[in-house]
Short mmCIF file of C-alpha atoms in Angstrom, two decimals:
data_model
loop_
_atom_site.label_atom_id
_atom_site.label_comp_id
_atom_site.label_asym_id
_atom_site.label_seq_id
_atom_site.Cartn_x
_atom_site.Cartn_y
_atom_site.Cartn_z
CA UNK U 172 -15.98 -25.70 48.91
CA UNK U 173 -14.81 -25.82 45.31
CA UNK U 174 -12.78 -22.88 44.14
CA UNK U 175 -14.37 -22.89 40.68
CA UNK U 176 -16.88 -24.68 38.53
CA UNK U 177 -14.36 -24.73 35.68
CA UNK U 178 -11.25 -26.95 35.74
CA UNK U 179 -8.81 -24.36 34.36
CA UNK U 180 -9.78 -20.73 34.74
CA UNK U 181 -6.53 -19.34 33.34
CA UNK U 182 -6.98 -21.25 30.09
CA UNK U 183 -10.54 -19.93 29.84
CA UNK U 184 -9.30 -16.39 30.48
CA UNK U 185 -6.66 -16.67 27.77
CA UNK U 186 -9.40 -17.62 25.35
CA UNK U 187 -11.90 -15.00 26.55
CA UNK U 188 -9.61 -11.96 26.90
CA UNK U 189 -7.02 -10.43 24.64
CA UNK U 190 -3.47 -9.89 25.75
CA UNK U 191 -2.98 -6.31 26.86
CA UNK U 192 -6.41 -6.02 28.51
CA UNK U 193 -7.19 -5.85 32.24
CA UNK U 194 -10.10 -7.81 33.73
CA UNK U 195 -11.79 -7.90 37.13
CA UNK U 196 -13.49 -10.32 39.49
CA UNK U 197 -16.88 -9.76 37.81
CA UNK U 198 -15.48 -11.04 34.52
CA UNK U 199 -13.83 -13.93 36.33
CA UNK U 200 -17.23 -14.85 37.77
CA UNK U 201 -18.78 -15.07 34.30
CA UNK U 202 -16.23 -17.78 33.51
CA UNK U 203 -16.99 -19.74 36.65
CA UNK U 204 -14.20 -18.38 38.82
CA UNK U 205 -14.36 -17.09 42.37
CA UNK U 206 -12.39 -14.38 44.15
CA UNK U 207 -10.76 -17.13 46.20
CA UNK U 208 -9.50 -18.86 43.07
CA UNK U 209 -8.31 -15.56 41.59
CA UNK U 210 -6.28 -14.94 44.76
CA UNK U 211 -4.88 -18.46 44.51
CA UNK U 212 -3.83 -17.89 40.90
CA UNK U 213 -2.29 -14.55 41.87
CA UNK U 214 -0.27 -16.13 44.67
CA UNK U 215 0.92 -18.88 42.33
CA UNK U 216 1.99 -16.36 39.66
CA UNK U 217 -0.60 -17.30 37.04
CA UNK U 218 -2.29 -13.91 37.35
CA UNK U 219 -0.86 -10.46 38.16
CA UNK U 220 -2.89 -8.05 40.28
CA UNK U 221 -3.24 -4.40 39.24
CA UNK U 222 -5.49 -3.26 42.06
CA UNK U 223 -8.24 -4.56 44.28
CA UNK U 224 -10.17 -7.10 42.22
CA UNK U 225 -8.39 -6.16 38.95
CA UNK U 226 -5.94 -8.48 37.19
CA UNK U 227 -3.83 -8.95 34.10
CA UNK U 228 -1.76 -11.75 32.63
CA UNK U 229 1.80 -11.95 34.01
CA UNK U 230 4.51 -10.17 31.99
CA UNK U 231 1.82 -8.58 29.81
CA UNK U 232 1.92 -5.04 28.40
CA UNK U 233 -1.37 -3.25 28.88
CA UNK U 234 -2.67 -1.33 25.88
CA UNK U 235 -4.13 2.13 26.38
CA UNK U 236 -7.21 1.43 24.26
CA UNK U 237 -8.07 -1.73 26.20
CA UNK U 238 -7.60 0.03 29.53
CA UNK U 239 -9.89 2.87 28.43
CA UNK U 240 -12.52 0.35 27.35
CA UNK U 241 -12.22 -1.31 30.75
CA UNK U 242 -12.90 2.00 32.49
CA UNK U 243 -15.72 2.92 30.12
CA UNK U 244 -17.68 -0.16 31.21
CA UNK U 245 -17.45 0.98 34.82
CA UNK U 246 -17.82 4.78 34.71
CA UNK U 247 -21.15 6.19 33.42
CA UNK U 248 -20.73 8.56 30.49
CA UNK U 249 -17.01 7.80 30.24
CA UNK U 250 -15.27 9.17 27.15
CA UNK U 251 -12.12 10.84 25.89
CA UNK U 252 -12.84 14.54 25.52
CA UNK U 253 -11.48 18.06 25.44
CA UNK U 254 -7.94 18.69 24.24
CA UNK U 255 -7.12 14.99 23.97
CA UNK U 256 -10.12 14.31 21.73
CA UNK U 257 -9.17 17.25 19.51
CA UNK U 258 -5.61 15.96 19.22
CA UNK U 259 -6.76 12.41 18.44
CA UNK U 260 -8.98 13.83 15.71
CA UNK U 261 -6.14 15.83 14.19
CA UNK U 262 -6.57 19.25 15.81
CA UNK U 263 -3.56 20.08 17.97
CA UNK U 264 -0.96 22.73 18.72
CA UNK U 265 2.45 21.55 19.93
CA UNK U 266 0.94 18.81 22.10
CA UNK U 267 3.54 17.66 24.67
CA UNK U 268 4.52 14.00 24.55
CA UNK U 269 3.34 13.29 28.10
CA UNK U 270 0.25 15.50 28.05
CA UNK U 271 -2.29 14.03 30.51
CA UNK U 272 -5.29 12.40 28.89
CA UNK U 273 -8.50 14.43 29.19
CA UNK U 274 -11.15 11.96 30.35
CA UNK U 275 -14.78 12.80 31.08
CA UNK U 276 -17.71 11.09 32.72
CA UNK U 277 -20.88 11.49 34.76
CA UNK U 278 -20.36 12.03 38.47
CA UNK U 279 -17.22 12.05 40.55
CA UNK U 280 -14.90 9.08 40.37
CA UNK U 281 -11.26 8.32 41.12
CA UNK U 282 -9.23 6.82 38.32
CA UNK U 283 -7.34 3.70 39.47
CA UNK U 284 -3.75 4.20 40.58
CA UNK U 285 -2.51 1.52 38.20
CA UNK U 286 -4.13 3.33 35.26
CA UNK U 287 -2.78 6.74 36.29
CA UNK U 288 0.72 5.31 36.60
CA UNK U 289 0.59 3.91 33.06
CA UNK U 290 -1.44 6.69 31.44
CA UNK U 291 -1.41 10.00 33.37
CA UNK U 292 -4.89 11.48 33.07
CA UNK U 293 -7.24 14.15 34.34
CA UNK U 294 -10.87 13.22 34.90
CA UNK U 295 -13.65 15.81 34.62
CA UNK U 296 -17.28 15.45 35.61
CA UNK U 297 -18.32 19.05 34.87
CA UNK U 298 -20.39 18.41 31.76
CA UNK U 299 -20.95 21.69 29.86
CA UNK U 300 -23.55 19.98 27.68
CA UNK U 301 -25.82 18.40 30.28
CA UNK U 302 -29.00 19.31 28.38
CA UNK U 303 -28.19 17.09 25.42
CA UNK U 304 -29.10 13.40 25.06
CA UNK U 305 -26.60 10.94 26.44
CA UNK U 306 -23.71 10.22 24.05
CA UNK U 307 -24.56 13.12 21.72
CA UNK U 308 -21.36 14.02 19.90
CA UNK U 309 -19.52 10.92 21.09
CA UNK U 310 -18.17 8.37 18.61
CA UNK U 311 -15.29 5.89 18.47
CA UNK U 312 -12.39 6.85 16.25
CA UNK U 313 -12.74 5.57 12.66
CA UNK U 314 -9.70 3.33 13.05
CA UNK U 315 -11.11 1.70 16.20
CA UNK U 316 -14.87 1.31 15.60
CA UNK U 317 -15.28 -0.86 18.70
CA UNK U 318 -13.09 1.37 20.83
CA UNK U 319 -13.76 3.90 23.57
CA UNK U 320 -16.05 6.83 22.83
CA UNK U 321 -14.24 10.03 21.81
CA UNK U 322 -15.82 13.47 21.53
CA UNK U 323 -16.32 14.67 17.96
CA UNK U 324 -14.35 17.88 17.23
CA UNK U 325 -17.30 20.19 17.88
CA UNK U 326 -18.01 18.75 21.32
CA UNK U 327 -14.32 18.43 22.16
CA UNK U 328 -13.82 22.13 21.43
CA UNK U 329 -16.55 23.20 23.86
CA UNK U 330 -15.22 20.79 26.50
CA UNK U 331 -11.75 22.31 26.14
CA UNK U 332 -13.16 25.84 26.39
CA UNK U 333 -15.00 24.90 29.58
CA UNK U 334 -11.60 24.06 31.11
CA UNK U 335 -10.03 27.44 30.27
CA UNK U 336 -8.86 29.02 33.49
CA UNK U 337 -9.22 25.72 35.36
CA UNK U 338 -6.81 23.22 33.84
CA UNK U 339 -6.43 24.83 30.42
CA UNK U 340 -4.29 27.86 29.55
CA UNK U 341 -5.86 30.71 27.61
CA UNK U 342 -3.18 31.12 24.94
CA UNK U 343 -2.90 27.42 24.21
CA UNK U 344 -6.69 27.03 23.95
CA UNK U 345 -6.88 29.89 21.46
CA UNK U 346 -4.03 28.44 19.41
CA UNK U 347 -5.72 25.04 19.29
CA UNK U 348 -9.04 26.61 18.33
CA UNK U 349 -7.35 28.42 15.45
CA UNK U 350 -6.72 25.01 13.87
CA UNK U 351 -10.38 23.95 14.19
CA UNK U 352 -11.42 25.36 10.83
CA UNK U 353 -13.38 22.38 9.52
CA UNK U 354 -16.03 22.10 12.22
CA UNK U 355 -19.57 21.24 11.11
CA UNK U 356 -21.71 24.35 11.68
CA UNK U 357 -24.94 22.41 12.23
CA UNK U 358 -23.40 20.15 14.89
CA UNK U 359 -21.70 23.05 16.65
CA UNK U 360 -24.95 25.03 16.58
CA UNK U 361 -26.83 22.21 18.29
CA UNK U 362 -24.16 21.96 20.96
CA UNK U 363 -24.07 25.71 21.62
CA UNK U 364 -27.86 25.95 21.86
CA UNK U 365 -27.72 23.34 24.62
CA UNK U 366 -24.70 24.72 26.44
CA UNK U 367 -25.67 26.78 29.50
CA UNK U 368 -22.08 27.80 30.28
CA UNK U 369 -21.69 31.51 29.48
CA UNK U 370 -17.91 31.30 29.46
CA UNK U 371 -17.95 28.56 26.84
CA UNK U 372 -20.36 30.46 24.57
CA UNK U 373 -18.38 33.71 24.91
CA UNK U 374 -15.04 32.10 24.13
CA UNK U 375 -16.41 30.11 21.21
CA UNK U 376 -18.17 33.04 19.53
CA UNK U 377 -15.66 35.82 20.20
CA UNK U 378 -12.53 33.83 19.41
CA UNK U 379 -14.14 32.42 16.26
CA UNK U 380 -14.82 35.97 15.08
CA UNK U 381 -11.33 37.18 15.97
CA UNK U 382 -9.71 34.19 14.23
CA UNK U 383 -12.02 34.54 11.22
CA UNK U 384 -13.06 30.88 11.40
CA UNK U 385 -15.48 29.68 8.68
CA UNK U 386 -18.16 28.69 11.18
CA UNK U 387 -18.07 31.91 13.24
CA UNK U 388 -21.38 33.23 11.88
CA UNK U 389 -23.17 29.94 12.59
CA UNK U 390 -21.83 29.95 16.16
CA UNK U 391 -22.98 33.52 16.78
CA UNK U 392 -26.42 32.78 15.38
CA UNK U 393 -26.76 29.68 17.57
CA UNK U 394 -25.92 31.67 20.71
CA UNK U 395 -28.29 34.49 19.77
CA UNK U 396 -28.78 37.25 22.34
CA UNK U 397 -27.58 35.21 25.31
CA UNK U 398 -24.27 37.08 25.51
CA UNK U 399 -25.80 40.52 25.75
CA UNK U 400 -24.07 43.76 24.75
CA UNK U 401 -21.66 44.20 27.65
CA UNK U 402 -18.11 42.92 27.89
CA UNK U 403 -17.40 39.66 29.70
CA UNK U 404 -14.58 39.56 32.25
CA UNK U 405 -13.24 36.64 34.24
CA UNK U 406 -10.33 36.34 36.65
CA UNK U 407 -8.95 32.82 36.91
CA UNK U 408 -7.22 30.93 39.70
CA UNK U 409 -3.79 31.41 38.17
CA UNK U 410 -4.20 35.19 38.42
CA UNK U 411 -4.82 35.83 34.71
CA UNK U 412 -7.73 37.98 33.58
CA UNK U 413 -9.67 37.47 30.38
CA UNK U 414 -11.74 40.27 28.87
CA UNK U 415 -13.99 39.67 25.86
CA UNK U 416 -15.62 42.64 24.22
CA UNK U 417 -19.15 42.47 22.69
#
């Protein structure tokens, strides 16, 4: 049995894929290659294996953007969100150099070991905006129009607030939110109207009022009477307690 219908798969790969990008056996198949041939090229040193069925060119340096694009084609709803999206869009507060990437998607998945080793990340499938159309509030960064989807600031803020008490500290979240002064009220209002998470709505409205953010009134109007007139109290896993007054 022939290993491939193409005489030189590696040469075809070098033409089809950029340096710095991973590729898998499905992409090899589109170029006429088989898993048997890929294994042969790996054993002979013409391909390097990252994980099961995933390869790169030998002595290559994988780029973060290309790796994220690779994952986005395999994980439904995949995007960069939360605190990472805010930082990438210019809203940050003393972001540590090795802060894990905040990655989001639909349904549970396990990020590949090779990716986690290169780019430590935390994946979240708890979508606080499940009522909205798919990809609402998701856009590539202006400098990479063909890149991975990244939450716009308004969506990223609500994603970060949904993580408060889970993976996100209270004080840091509030400090980051204080820098989110230029949010678009109409976009934020749409997001809040379709956000069923009480914690997210409470934090967004009450902190916006306390911080005197320009869009605080629009946020409160969008939430309406959902918060009620009583205080909201939550005790988190780390032992901290958050009390928000009406």
